[in-house]
CSV table of C-alpha atoms in Angstrom, one decimal:
chain,number,residue,atom,x,y,z
A,6,MET,CA,111.5,114.6,59.0
A,7,THR,CA,107.8,115.8,59.9
A,8,SER,CA,105.3,113.3,61.4
A,9,SER,CA,103.4,113.8,58.2
A,10,ASP,CA,106.5,112.6,56.0
A,11,LEU,CA,106.9,109.8,58.5
A,12,GLN,CA,102.9,108.7,58.2
A,13,GLU,CA,103.2,109.3,54.3
A,14,GLN,CA,106.5,107.0,54.4
A,15,LEU,CA,104.9,104.5,56.6
A,16,ASN,CA,101.8,104.3,54.8
A,17,LEU,CA,103.7,104.0,51.3
A,18,LYS,CA,105.7,101.2,52.7
A,19,ALA,CA,102.4,99.2,54.3
A,20,LEU,CA,100.7,99.5,50.5
A,21,ASN,CA,104.0,98.6,48.9
A,22,LEU,CA,104.3,95.3,51.1
A,23,LEU,CA,100.7,94.5,50.5
A,24,GLN,CA,101.0,94.8,46.8
A,25,GLU,CA,104.0,92.9,46.8
A,26,ASP,CA,102.4,90.2,48.7
A,27,ALA,CA,99.5,90.2,46.4
A,28,ASP,CA,101.7,90.0,43.3
A,29,LYS,CA,102.9,87.0,44.9
A,30,ILE,CA,99.4,85.6,45.0
A,31,GLN,CA,98.7,86.7,41.9
A,32,LYS,CA,101.6,84.6,40.2
A,33,LEU,CA,100.6,81.8,42.1
A,34,ILE,CA,97.1,81.8,40.9
A,35,GLU,CA,98.4,82.4,37.1
A,36,VAL,CA,100.7,79.2,37.8
A,37,GLN,CA,97.7,77.3,38.7
A,38,MET,CA,96.3,78.5,35.4
A,39,GLU,CA,98.6,77.0,33.6
A,40,ASN,CA,98.7,73.7,34.9
A,41,LEU,CA,95.4,73.5,34.6
A,42,ALA,CA,95.9,73.9,30.7
A,43,THR,CA,99.0,71.3,30.9
A,44,ARG,CA,97.7,69.1,33.7
A,45,TYR,CA,101.3,68.6,34.9
A,46,CYS,CA,101.0,69.7,38.5
A,47,PRO,CA,97.9,69.0,41.0
A,48,LEU,CA,95.8,71.9,41.9
A,49,TYR,CA,96.2,73.3,45.2
A,50,GLU,CA,93.2,74.8,46.3
A,51,GLU,CA,94.0,75.0,49.7
A,52,VAL,CA,97.1,76.4,49.8
A,53,LEU,CA,95.5,79.4,47.6
A,54,ASP,CA,92.7,79.6,50.0
A,55,THR,CA,95.1,79.9,53.0
A,56,GLN,CA,97.3,82.4,50.8
A,57,MET,CA,94.2,84.5,50.4
A,58,TYR,CA,93.2,84.2,54.2
A,59,GLY,CA,96.7,85.2,55.1
A,60,PHE,CA,96.7,88.3,53.0
A,61,SER,CA,93.0,89.3,54.0
A,62,ARG,CA,94.5,89.3,57.6
A,63,GLN,CA,97.4,91.3,56.7
A,64,VAL,CA,95.0,94.1,54.7
A,65,ASP,CA,92.5,94.1,57.7
A,66,TYR,CA,95.4,95.0,60.2
A,67,ALA,CA,97.3,97.5,57.9
A,68,VAL,CA,93.3,99.2,58.2
A,69,ARG,CA,93.3,98.8,61.6
A,70,VAL,CA,96.7,100.5,62.7
A,71,GLY,CA,95.6,103.2,60.2
A,72,LEU,CA,98.3,102.4,57.5
A,73,ILE,CA,96.0,102.3,54.6
A,74,GLN,CA,92.5,103.2,53.6
A,75,GLU,CA,89.6,100.8,53.9
A,76,LEU,CA,88.4,101.1,50.5
A,77,THR,CA,92.1,100.4,49.1
A,78,GLY,CA,92.3,97.3,51.4
A,79,LYS,CA,89.0,96.0,50.1
A,80,GLN,CA,90.1,96.7,46.3
A,81,LEU,CA,93.4,94.8,47.1
A,82,VAL,CA,91.5,91.6,48.3
A,83,ASN,CA,88.5,92.0,45.6
A,84,LYS,CA,91.0,92.0,42.7
A,85,LEU,CA,92.8,88.6,44.2
A,86,GLU,CA,89.2,87.2,44.7
A,87,ARG,CA,88.1,87.8,41.2
A,88,ASN,CA,91.1,86.3,39.9
A,89,LEU,CA,90.7,83.2,42.3
A,90,ALA,CA,87.2,83.0,41.5
A,91,LEU,CA,88.0,82.7,37.6
A,92,LEU,CA,90.4,79.8,38.2
A,93,TYR,CA,87.8,77.9,40.5
A,94,GLU,CA,85.4,78.6,37.8
A,95,ALA,CA,87.9,77.1,35.1
A,96,MET,CA,88.5,74.3,37.4
A,97,ASN,CA,84.7,73.3,37.7
A,98,ASN,CA,84.2,73.7,33.5
A,99,ARG,CA,87.2,70.9,33.2
A,100,GLU,CA,85.5,68.4,35.3
B,23,MET,CA,103.6,115.9,67.3
B,24,THR,CA,106.9,115.3,66.1
B,25,SER,CA,107.7,112.2,64.2
B,26,SER,CA,109.2,110.3,66.8
B,27,ASP,CA,105.8,110.6,69.1
B,28,LEU,CA,104.0,109.3,66.0
B,29,GLN,CA,106.2,106.4,65.5
B,30,GLU,CA,105.8,105.8,69.3
B,31,GLN,CA,102.2,106.0,69.1
B,32,LEU,CA,101.9,103.7,65.6
B,33,ASN,CA,104.1,101.1,67.1
B,34,LEU,CA,102.1,100.7,70.4
B,35,LYS,CA,98.9,100.8,68.4
B,36,ALA,CA,100.5,98.0,66.1
B,37,LEU,CA,101.5,96.0,68.8
B,38,ASN,CA,98.3,96.4,71.1
B,39,LEU,CA,96.3,95.3,68.2
B,40,LEU,CA,98.7,91.9,67.8
B,41,GLN,CA,98.3,91.5,71.5
B,42,GLU,CA,94.2,91.6,71.3
B,43,ASP,CA,94.5,89.2,68.4
B,44,ALA,CA,96.7,86.7,70.1
B,45,ASP,CA,94.1,87.1,73.2
B,46,LYS,CA,91.3,86.1,71.0
B,47,ILE,CA,93.4,83.0,69.8
B,48,GLN,CA,94.2,82.2,73.4
B,49,LYS,CA,90.9,82.4,74.4
B,50,LEU,CA,89.8,80.1,71.6
B,51,ILE,CA,92.3,77.6,72.7
B,52,GLU,CA,91.0,77.7,76.3
B,53,VAL,CA,87.5,76.9,74.8
B,54,GLN,CA,88.5,74.0,73.3
B,55,MET,CA,90.6,72.8,76.2
B,56,GLU,CA,87.2,73.1,78.1
B,57,ASN,CA,85.5,71.2,75.5
B,58,LEU,CA,88.2,68.8,75.6
B,59,ALA,CA,87.3,68.3,79.4
B,60,THR,CA,83.3,68.4,78.7
B,61,ARG,CA,83.3,66.5,75.1
B,62,TYR,CA,80.4,69.1,74.8
B,63,CYS,CA,81.7,70.3,71.5
B,64,PRO,CA,83.8,69.3,68.6
B,65,LEU,CA,87.2,70.1,68.3
B,66,TYR,CA,88.0,72.5,65.3
B,67,GLU,CA,91.9,71.9,64.6
B,68,GLU,CA,91.6,73.3,61.2
B,69,VAL,CA,90.3,76.7,62.8
B,70,LEU,CA,92.9,77.1,65.3
B,71,ASP,CA,95.4,76.1,62.5
B,72,THR,CA,94.0,79.1,60.2
B,73,GLN,CA,94.1,81.3,63.4
B,74,MET,CA,97.7,80.7,64.1
B,75,TYR,CA,98.3,81.1,60.5
B,76,GLY,CA,96.6,84.5,60.0
B,77,PHE,CA,98.2,85.9,63.2
B,78,SER,CA,101.6,84.6,62.1
B,79,ARG,CA,101.5,87.0,58.6
B,80,GLN,CA,99.8,89.8,60.9
B,81,VAL,CA,102.8,89.7,62.9
B,82,ASP,CA,105.4,89.2,60.0
B,83,TYR,CA,103.7,92.2,58.1
B,84,ALA,CA,104.4,94.4,61.0
B,85,VAL,CA,108.0,93.3,61.2
B,86,ARG,CA,108.4,94.2,57.5
B,87,VAL,CA,106.7,97.5,57.7
B,88,GLY,CA,109.0,98.1,60.8
B,89,LEU,CA,106.3,98.5,63.6
B,90,ILE,CA,107.2,95.8,66.0
B,91,GLN,CA,110.7,94.3,66.6
B,92,GLU,CA,111.4,91.2,65.2
B,93,LEU,CA,111.7,89.4,68.6
B,94,THR,CA,108.8,90.7,69.8
B,95,GLY,CA,106.7,89.2,67.1
B,96,LYS,CA,108.6,85.9,67.6
B,97,GLN,CA,107.8,86.1,71.1
B,98,LEU,CA,104.1,86.6,70.2
B,99,VAL,CA,103.8,83.7,68.1
B,100,ASN,CA,105.7,81.3,70.1
B,101,LYS,CA,103.7,81.7,73.1
B,102,LEU,CA,100.7,81.0,71.3
B,103,GLU,CA,102.3,78.0,69.5
B,104,ARG,CA,103.0,76.7,72.9
B,105,ASN,CA,99.7,76.7,74.3
B,106,LEU,CA,98.5,75.3,70.9
B,107,ALA,CA,101.0,72.4,71.5
B,108,LEU,CA,99.9,71.8,74.9
B,109,LEU,CA,96.2,71.4,73.5
B,110,TYR,CA,97.1,69.3,70.8
B,111,GLU,CA,99.2,66.9,73.3
B,112,ALA,CA,95.9,66.6,75.4
B,113,MET,CA,94.0,65.9,72.5
B,114,ASN,CA,96.4,63.0,71.8
B,115,ASN,CA,96.5,61.6,75.0
B,116,ARG,CA,92.8,61.4,75.3
B,117,GLU,CA,92.7,59.0,72.0
């Protein structure tokens, strides 16, 4: 394997893992949105905020190591933040 | 550069960045310990807990990408956790 193959492979792995984590948080947000509709479970704002923080730290780290582009990282975080903002807006509209 | 050179270089960079972050949190813990002695500033338990969480997520990510050994990651986190535990113990003894 050449070094550029390895770099490509690592970059892909780094990005895929981030995408997996983003999907998990997205799933959490969706579950919270469903709960909001059914009032079945309490909302865990803090849990989501903590997840988002952890995720943004992972992304930041991947950028610093040089595994993903800064712009790609920003896009991953922004997408989740938008969904989280929508959730909080929906919560506030209920109160 | 060969692929093993690249791997070594990335592993070293990944570890150095984690060590830098650990040092920053360690510094935060020390500042908190000094504040405990002088009562000059409030303690930010939550800030430290959040920092620790973010750090453990970064370490976990580095292990998953394959940049550092699992044991190395555990040692980095354990060392900080021990210092944090000492800080909390000192806090509780004051009260």
